[in-house]
Coordinates of C-alpha atoms in Angstrom, one line a residue:
X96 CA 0.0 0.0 0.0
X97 CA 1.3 3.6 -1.2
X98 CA 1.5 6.3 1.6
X99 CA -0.5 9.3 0.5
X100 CA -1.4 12.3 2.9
X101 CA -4.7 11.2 3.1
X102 CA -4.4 7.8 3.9
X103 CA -4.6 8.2 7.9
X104 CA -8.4 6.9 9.0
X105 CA -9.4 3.9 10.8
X106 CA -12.9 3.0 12.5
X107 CA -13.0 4.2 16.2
X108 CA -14.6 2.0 18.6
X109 CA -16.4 4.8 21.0
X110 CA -17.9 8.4 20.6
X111 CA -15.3 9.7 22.6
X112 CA -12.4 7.4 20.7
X113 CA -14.1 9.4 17.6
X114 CA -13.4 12.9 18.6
X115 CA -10.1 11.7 20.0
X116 CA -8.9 10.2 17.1
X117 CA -9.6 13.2 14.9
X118 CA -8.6 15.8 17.2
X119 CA -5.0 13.7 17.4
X120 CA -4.9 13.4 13.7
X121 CA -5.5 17.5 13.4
X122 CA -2.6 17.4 15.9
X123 CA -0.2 15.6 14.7
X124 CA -0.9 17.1 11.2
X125 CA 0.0 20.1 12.3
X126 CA 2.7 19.3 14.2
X127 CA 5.1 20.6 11.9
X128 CA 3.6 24.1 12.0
X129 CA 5.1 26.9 14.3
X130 CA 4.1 29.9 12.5
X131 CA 1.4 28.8 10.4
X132 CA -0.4 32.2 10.9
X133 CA 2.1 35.2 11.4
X134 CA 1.0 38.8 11.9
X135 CA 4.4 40.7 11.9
X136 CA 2.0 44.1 13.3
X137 CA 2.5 42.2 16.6
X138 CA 4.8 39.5 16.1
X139 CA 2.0 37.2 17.2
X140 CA 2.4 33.6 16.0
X141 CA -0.8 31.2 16.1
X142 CA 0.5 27.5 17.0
X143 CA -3.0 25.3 15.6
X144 CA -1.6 22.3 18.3
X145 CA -2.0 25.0 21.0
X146 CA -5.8 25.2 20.3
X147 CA -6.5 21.8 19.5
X148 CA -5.2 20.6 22.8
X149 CA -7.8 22.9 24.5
X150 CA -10.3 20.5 23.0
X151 CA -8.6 17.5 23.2
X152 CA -7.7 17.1 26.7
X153 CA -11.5 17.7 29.2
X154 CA -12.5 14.7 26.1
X155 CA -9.3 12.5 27.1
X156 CA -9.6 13.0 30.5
X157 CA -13.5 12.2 30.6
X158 CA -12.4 9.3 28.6
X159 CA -9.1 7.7 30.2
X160 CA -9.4 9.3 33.6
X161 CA -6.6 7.5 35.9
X162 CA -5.5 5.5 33.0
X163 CA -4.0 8.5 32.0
X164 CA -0.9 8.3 34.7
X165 CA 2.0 5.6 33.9
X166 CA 2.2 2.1 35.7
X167 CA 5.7 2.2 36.0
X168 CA 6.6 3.5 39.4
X169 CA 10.7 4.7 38.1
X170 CA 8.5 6.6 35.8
X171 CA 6.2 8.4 37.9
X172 CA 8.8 9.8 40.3
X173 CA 10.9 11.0 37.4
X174 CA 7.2 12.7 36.3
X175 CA 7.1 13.6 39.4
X176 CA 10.5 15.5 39.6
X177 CA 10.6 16.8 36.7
X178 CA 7.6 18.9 36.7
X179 CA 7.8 19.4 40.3
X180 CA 11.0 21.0 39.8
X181 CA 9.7 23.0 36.9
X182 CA 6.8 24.3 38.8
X183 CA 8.2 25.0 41.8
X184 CA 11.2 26.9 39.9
X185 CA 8.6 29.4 38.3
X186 CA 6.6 29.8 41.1
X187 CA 10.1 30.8 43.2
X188 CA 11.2 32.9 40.0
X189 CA 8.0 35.0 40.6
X190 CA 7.8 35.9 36.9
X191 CA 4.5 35.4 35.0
X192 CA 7.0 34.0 32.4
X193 CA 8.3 31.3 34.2
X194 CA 5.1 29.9 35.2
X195 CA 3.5 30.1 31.9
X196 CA 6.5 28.4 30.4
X197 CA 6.4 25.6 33.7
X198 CA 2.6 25.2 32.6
X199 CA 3.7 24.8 29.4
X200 CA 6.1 22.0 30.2
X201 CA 3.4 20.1 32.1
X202 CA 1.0 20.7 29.0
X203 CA 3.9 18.4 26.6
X204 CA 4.1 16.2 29.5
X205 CA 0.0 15.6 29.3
X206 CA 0.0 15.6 25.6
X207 CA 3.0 12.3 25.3
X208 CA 0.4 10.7 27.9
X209 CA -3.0 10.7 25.9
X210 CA -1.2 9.7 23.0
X211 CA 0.2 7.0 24.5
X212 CA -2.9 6.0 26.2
X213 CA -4.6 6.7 23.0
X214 CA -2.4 3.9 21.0
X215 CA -3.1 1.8 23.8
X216 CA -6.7 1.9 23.7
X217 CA -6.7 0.5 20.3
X218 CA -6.8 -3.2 19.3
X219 CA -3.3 -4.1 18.1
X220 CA -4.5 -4.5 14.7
X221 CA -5.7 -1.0 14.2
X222 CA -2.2 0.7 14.3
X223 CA -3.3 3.4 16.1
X224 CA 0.1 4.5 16.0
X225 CA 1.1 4.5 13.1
X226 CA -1.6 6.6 12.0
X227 CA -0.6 9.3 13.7
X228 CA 2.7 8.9 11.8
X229 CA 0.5 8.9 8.9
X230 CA -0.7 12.5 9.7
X231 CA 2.7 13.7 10.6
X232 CA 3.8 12.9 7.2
X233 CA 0.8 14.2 5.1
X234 CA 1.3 17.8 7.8
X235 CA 5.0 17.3 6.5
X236 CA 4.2 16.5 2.5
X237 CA 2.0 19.7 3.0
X238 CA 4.6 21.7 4.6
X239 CA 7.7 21.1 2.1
X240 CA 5.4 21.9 -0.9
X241 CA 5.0 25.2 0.5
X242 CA 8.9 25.2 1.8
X243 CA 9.7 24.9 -1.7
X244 CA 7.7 27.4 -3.3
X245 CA 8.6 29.4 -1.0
X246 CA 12.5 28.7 -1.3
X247 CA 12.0 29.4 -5.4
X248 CA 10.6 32.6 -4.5
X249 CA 13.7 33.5 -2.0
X250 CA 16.1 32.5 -4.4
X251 CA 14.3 35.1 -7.5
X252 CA 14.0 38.1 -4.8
X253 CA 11.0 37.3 -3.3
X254 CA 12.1 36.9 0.4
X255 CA 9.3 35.6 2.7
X256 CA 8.3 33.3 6.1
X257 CA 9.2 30.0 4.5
X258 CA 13.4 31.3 4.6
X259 CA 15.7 33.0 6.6
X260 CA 19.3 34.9 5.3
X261 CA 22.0 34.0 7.1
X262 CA 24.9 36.5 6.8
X263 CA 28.7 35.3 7.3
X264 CA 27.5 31.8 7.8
X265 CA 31.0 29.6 8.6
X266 CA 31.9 27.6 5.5
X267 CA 29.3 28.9 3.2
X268 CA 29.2 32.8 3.7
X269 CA 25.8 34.3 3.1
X270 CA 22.9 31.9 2.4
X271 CA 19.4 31.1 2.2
X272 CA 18.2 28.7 4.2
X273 CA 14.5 27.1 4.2
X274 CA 12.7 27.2 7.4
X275 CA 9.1 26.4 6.4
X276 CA 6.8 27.7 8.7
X277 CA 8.6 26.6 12.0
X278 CA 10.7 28.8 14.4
X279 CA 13.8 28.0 12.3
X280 CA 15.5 26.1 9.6
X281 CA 17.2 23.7 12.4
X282 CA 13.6 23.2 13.5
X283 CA 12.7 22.1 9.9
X284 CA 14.9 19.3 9.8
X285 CA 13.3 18.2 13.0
X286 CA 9.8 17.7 12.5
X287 CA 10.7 16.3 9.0
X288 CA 13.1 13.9 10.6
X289 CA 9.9 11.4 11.8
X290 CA 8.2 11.5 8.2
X291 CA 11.6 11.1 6.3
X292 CA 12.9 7.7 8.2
X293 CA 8.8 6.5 8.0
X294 CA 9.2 6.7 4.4
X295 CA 12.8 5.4 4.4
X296 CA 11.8 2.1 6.0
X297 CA 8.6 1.6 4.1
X298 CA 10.9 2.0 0.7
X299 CA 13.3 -0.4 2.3
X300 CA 10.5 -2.5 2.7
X301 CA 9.7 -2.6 -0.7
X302 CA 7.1 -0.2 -0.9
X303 CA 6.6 2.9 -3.1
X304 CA 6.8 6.5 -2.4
X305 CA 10.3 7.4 -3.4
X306 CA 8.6 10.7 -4.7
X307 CA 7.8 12.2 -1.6
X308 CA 11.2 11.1 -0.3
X309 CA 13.0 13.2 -2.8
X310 CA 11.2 15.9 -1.9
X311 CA 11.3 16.0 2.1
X312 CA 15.3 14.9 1.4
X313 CA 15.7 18.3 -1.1
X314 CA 13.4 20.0 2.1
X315 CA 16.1 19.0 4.5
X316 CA 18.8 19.6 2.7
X317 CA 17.6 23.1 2.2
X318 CA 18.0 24.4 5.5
X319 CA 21.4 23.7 5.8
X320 CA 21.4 21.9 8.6
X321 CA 24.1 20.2 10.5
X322 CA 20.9 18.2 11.5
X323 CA 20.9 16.7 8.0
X324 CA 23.6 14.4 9.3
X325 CA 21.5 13.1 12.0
X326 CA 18.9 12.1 9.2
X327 CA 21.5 10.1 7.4
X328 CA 22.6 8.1 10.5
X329 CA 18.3 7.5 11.3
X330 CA 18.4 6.1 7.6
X331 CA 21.7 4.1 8.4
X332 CA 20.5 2.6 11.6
X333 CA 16.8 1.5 10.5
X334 CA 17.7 0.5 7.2
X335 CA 17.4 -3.9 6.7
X336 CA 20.2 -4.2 4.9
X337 CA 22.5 -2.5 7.4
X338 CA 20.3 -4.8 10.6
X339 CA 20.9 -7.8 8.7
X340 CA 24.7 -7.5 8.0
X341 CA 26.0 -4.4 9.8
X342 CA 24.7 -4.5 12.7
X343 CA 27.5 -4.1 15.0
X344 CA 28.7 -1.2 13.3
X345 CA 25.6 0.9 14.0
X346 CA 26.9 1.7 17.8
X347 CA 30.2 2.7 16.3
X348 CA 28.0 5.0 13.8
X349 CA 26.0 6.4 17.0
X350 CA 29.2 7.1 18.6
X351 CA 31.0 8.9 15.5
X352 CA 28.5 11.3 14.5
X353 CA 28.1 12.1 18.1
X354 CA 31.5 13.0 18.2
X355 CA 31.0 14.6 14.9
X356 CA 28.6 16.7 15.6
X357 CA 29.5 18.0 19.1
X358 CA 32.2 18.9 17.6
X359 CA 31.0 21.3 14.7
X360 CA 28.4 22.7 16.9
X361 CA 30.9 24.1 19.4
X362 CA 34.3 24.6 17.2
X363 CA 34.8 26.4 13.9
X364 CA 38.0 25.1 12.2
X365 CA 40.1 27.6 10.4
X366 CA 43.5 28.5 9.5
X367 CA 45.1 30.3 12.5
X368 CA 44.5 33.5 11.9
X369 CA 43.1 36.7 14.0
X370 CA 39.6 37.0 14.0
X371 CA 39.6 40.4 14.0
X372 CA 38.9 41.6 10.3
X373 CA 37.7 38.7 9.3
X374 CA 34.4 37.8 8.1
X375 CA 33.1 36.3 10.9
X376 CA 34.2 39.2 13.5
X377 CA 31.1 40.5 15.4
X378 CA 28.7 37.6 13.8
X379 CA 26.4 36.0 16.2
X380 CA 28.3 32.2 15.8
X381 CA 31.7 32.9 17.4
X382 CA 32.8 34.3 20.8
X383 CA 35.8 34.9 18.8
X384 CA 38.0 33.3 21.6
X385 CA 40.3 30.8 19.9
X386 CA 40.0 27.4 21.8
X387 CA 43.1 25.6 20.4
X388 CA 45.9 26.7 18.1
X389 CA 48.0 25.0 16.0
X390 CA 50.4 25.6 13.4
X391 CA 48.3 25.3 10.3
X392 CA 44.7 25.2 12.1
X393 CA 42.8 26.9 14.7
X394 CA 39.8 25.8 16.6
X395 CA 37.1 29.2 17.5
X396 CA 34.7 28.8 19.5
X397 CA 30.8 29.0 18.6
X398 CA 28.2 30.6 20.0
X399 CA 27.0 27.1 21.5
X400 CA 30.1 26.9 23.7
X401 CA 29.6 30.5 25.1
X402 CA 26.3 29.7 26.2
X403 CA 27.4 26.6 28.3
X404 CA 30.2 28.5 30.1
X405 CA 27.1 31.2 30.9
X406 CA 24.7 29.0 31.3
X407 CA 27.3 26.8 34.1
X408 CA 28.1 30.1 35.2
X409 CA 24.1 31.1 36.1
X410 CA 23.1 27.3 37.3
X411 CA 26.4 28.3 40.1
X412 CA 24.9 30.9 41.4
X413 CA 21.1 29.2 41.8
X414 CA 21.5 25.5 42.2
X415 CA 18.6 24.4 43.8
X416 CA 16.4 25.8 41.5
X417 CA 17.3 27.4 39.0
X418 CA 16.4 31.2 37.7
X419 CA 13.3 29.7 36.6
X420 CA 12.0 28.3 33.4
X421 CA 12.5 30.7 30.4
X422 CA 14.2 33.0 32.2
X423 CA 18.1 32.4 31.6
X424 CA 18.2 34.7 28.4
X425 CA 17.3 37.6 31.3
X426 CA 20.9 36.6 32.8
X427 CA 22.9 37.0 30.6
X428 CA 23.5 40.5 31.1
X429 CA 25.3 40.2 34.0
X430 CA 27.2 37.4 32.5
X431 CA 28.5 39.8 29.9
X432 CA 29.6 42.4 32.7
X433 CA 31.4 39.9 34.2
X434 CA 33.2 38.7 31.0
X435 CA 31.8 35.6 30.9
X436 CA 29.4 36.0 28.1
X437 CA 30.7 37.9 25.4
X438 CA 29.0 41.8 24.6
X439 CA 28.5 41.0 21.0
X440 CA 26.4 37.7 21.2
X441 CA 22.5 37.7 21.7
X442 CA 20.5 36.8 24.9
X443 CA 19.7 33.8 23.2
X444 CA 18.2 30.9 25.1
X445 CA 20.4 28.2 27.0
X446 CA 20.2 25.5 23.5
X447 CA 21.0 23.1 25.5
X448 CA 19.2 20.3 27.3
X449 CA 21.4 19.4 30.0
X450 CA 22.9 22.9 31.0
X451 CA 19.7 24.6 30.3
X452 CA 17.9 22.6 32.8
X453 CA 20.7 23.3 35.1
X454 CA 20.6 27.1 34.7
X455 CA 16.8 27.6 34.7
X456 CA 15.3 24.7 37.3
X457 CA 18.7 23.9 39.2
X458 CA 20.3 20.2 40.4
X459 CA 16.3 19.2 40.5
X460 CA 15.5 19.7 37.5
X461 CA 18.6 18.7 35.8
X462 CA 17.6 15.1 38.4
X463 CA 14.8 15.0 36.8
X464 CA 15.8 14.6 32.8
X465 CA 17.9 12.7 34.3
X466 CA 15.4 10.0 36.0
X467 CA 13.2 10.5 32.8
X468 CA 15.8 9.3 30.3
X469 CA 16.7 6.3 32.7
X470 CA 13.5 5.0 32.9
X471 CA 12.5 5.4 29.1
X472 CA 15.7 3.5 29.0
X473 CA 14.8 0.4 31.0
X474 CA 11.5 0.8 29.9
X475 CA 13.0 -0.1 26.1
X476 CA 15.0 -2.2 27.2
X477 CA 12.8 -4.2 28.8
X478 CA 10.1 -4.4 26.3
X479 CA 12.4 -4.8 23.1
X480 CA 11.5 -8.6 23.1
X481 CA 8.1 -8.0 23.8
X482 CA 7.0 -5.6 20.7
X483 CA 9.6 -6.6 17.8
X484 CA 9.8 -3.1 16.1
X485 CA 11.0 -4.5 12.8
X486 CA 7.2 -5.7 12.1
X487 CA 6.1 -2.6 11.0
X488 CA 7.2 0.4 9.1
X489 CA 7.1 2.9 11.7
X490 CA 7.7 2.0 15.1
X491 CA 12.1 1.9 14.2
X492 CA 11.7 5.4 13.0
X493 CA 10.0 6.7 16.1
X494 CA 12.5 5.1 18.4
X495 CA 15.4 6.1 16.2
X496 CA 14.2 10.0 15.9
X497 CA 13.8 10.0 19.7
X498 CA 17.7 8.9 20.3
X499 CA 18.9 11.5 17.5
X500 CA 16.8 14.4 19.5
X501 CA 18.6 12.8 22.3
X502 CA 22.1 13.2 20.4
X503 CA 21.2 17.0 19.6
X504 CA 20.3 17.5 23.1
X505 CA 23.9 19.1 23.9
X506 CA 22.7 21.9 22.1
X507 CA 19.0 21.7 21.8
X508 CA 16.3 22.5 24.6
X509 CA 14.4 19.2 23.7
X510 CA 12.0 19.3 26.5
X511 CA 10.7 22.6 25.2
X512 CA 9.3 20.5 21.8
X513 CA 6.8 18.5 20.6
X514 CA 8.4 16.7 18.5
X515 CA 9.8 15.2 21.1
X516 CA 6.9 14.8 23.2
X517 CA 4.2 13.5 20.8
X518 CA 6.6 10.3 19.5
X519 CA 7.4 9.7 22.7
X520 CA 4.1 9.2 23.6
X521 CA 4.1 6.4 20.5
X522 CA 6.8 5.0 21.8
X523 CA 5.3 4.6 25.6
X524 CA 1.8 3.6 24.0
X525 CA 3.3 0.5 21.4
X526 CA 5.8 -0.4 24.1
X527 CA 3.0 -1.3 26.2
X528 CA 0.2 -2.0 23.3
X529 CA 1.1 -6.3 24.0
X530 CA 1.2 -6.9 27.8
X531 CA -1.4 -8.4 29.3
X532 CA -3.8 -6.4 31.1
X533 CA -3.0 -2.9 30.0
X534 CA -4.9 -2.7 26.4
X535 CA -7.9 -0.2 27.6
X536 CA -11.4 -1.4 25.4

């Protein structure tokens, strides 16, 4: 069977399964869009998810009730934690801010647990789950047309919300780079990452839609995106061939483009030469302090790097809790009168997981990721020979795409997303789709 945009409807076995099920498909559809409606009078951006979830949550809740909070004890107290932490960070932070962007936190939290519920309550032959792939991609499909018509436009003068210019961009100078209508072209690789591998594996499979794969690859490649690299280990790792023969090499891929990646996100090689004068002097991607310095090469740090020395710097001086969610940009500041943040370099937002959760909810908060990616662990772990996820076309890509986002963590806030959050709700929900006793009717 052929994967069209379309193709994502099954029978529901309830009223309120119904309304669930369309209100998840409108969800996930629109999953990829951050700024689908963007009114540059205020700078307002309308997110569609945001307003579907105010319908879809009083119907899950009537509908799962207690069902909705997770069996596994590891995983409650992580819950627990984690949004305890979060909360009680933005209430001490005293900023309206903070607690909108704590609420906001427990709102991705709620979502990843009706979807999983959601794919549990279905009979293991309806793939509930995979569905909701199924929407993702058509939302996707949908959103690189327009990502391309928009690009051709950039390209002939026309510059508009699909694209962004980057001046001075290391390696390539000044360039164009497609965002679609997300909050930025690293945030289009993202949410096409889930629909790209999906597509991958059902080709692998020997089924068609090669079409649509040139088309969200040409997407990708677009926003010239380190991320892009990510993409091409998902493809390495789910693909058969690769299981069937390679299979040991895939934790040695893991660990390389790890490495690799770290790596470019924090350093800029270059010949050793001063930064001063050159074309990236006073550009928003260096601190201009030279890391390491060879004879014929010099390593300069990014912008990335800067913001983990701040952001260490600010979790210091707060360790219990933090300076509250969403407020570390306010900080920097003083970091910069201090030296420790260079003058030159936005208030840009800690883009990083680990040290962000640091900075913003403390030792707490940072315990809480923690305990959360533990127990997702054992949970896998645990179940692996329970579900086989090579049975199907999607559930290798969703697990895959989570442990990329995981890899980009170092200098991604991936709690702040829903593309983490809604497949990780797939993965909790198929994980536990087979054992005995917890399939909801």
């Amino acid at each position: 069977m052929s994967v069209s945009p379309r193709d994502v409807m099954w029978e529901p076995d309830r009223k309120e399964d119904k309304v669930i099920k369309w209100l998840l498909l409108a969800f996930f559809f629109f999953v990829p869009y951050v700024r689908l409606f963007y009114f540059p009078v205020v700078s307002a951006k309308i997110q569609p998810t945001e307003i579907i979830f105010l319908f879809l949550f009083p119907v899950a809740l009537y509908r799962y009730g207690r069902r909705l909070i997770p069996e596994s004890n590891l995983f409650k107290i992580a819950l627990a934690v984690y949004l305890g932490a979060n909360l009680l960070s933005g209430v001490v932070a005293g900023s309206v801010n903070s607690i909108l962007e704590s609420l906001g936190r427990v709102y991705l939290v709620v979502l990843a647990l009706i979807v999983a519920q959601f794919v549990q309550s279905g009979k293991v032959e309806s793939h509930n789950a995979e569905k909701l792939v199924q929407a993702w991609f058509a939302g996707a499909i949908v959103m690189a047309v327009l990502t391309i018509i928009g690009y051709a436009a950039a390209v002939n003068g026309y510059l508009n919300q699909t694209v962004v210019v980057y001046e001075n961009y290391p390696y390539f100078g000044t360039v164009i780079r497609a965002k679609g209508l997300t909050g930025g072209a690293n945030s289009l690789a993202y949410v096409s990452m889930i629909p790209l591998l999906y597509l991958y594996r059902r080709i692998r499979n020997g089924k068609s839609g090669k079409g649509w794969l040139v088309l969200l690859v040409t997407v990708c490649l677009l926003t010239i995106s380190k991320e892009f690299v990510l993409i091409l280990l998902g493809c390495f790792l789910i693909d058969p061939w690769v299981m069937d023969n390679w299979r040991k090499l895939r934790p040695m891929a893991v660990v390389g483009i790890s490495l690799f990646l770290w790596f470019g996100t924090h350093l800029i090689v270059q010949r050793p030469n001063d930064v001063k004068g050159s074309y990236l002097e006073g550009t928003e991607y260096t601190s201009e302090n030279v890391f390491w310095k060879g004879d014929n090469v010099q390593l300069l740090e990014t912008s990335y790097l800067a913001l983990k020395k701040a952001g260490i710097s600010v979790g210091k001086k707060h360790p219990l809790l933090g300076v509250g969610p969403g407020e570390f940009n306010k900080y920097l500041p003083e970091e910069k009168a201090k030296g420790v943040y260079p003058d030159h370099l936005p208030d840009y937002d800690p883009h990083s997981t680990w040290v962000g959760a640091f900075s913003e909810t403390g030792w707490l908060g940072l315990l809480g990721i923690i305990l959360l990616t533990v127990s997702a662990w054992i949970s896998i772990v645990k179940n692996i020979s329970v579900n086989s996820w090579t049975q199907n076309d999607y559930m290798l890509p969703v697990g895959v795409s989570i442990l990329l986002i995981l890899i980009a963590s170092v200098s991604l806030d991936i709690m702040n997303f829903r593309y983490l959050w809604a497949p990780f709700g797939i993965l909790i929900g198929v994980m536990a789709l087979n054992k005995p006793g917890q399939v909801v009717r």
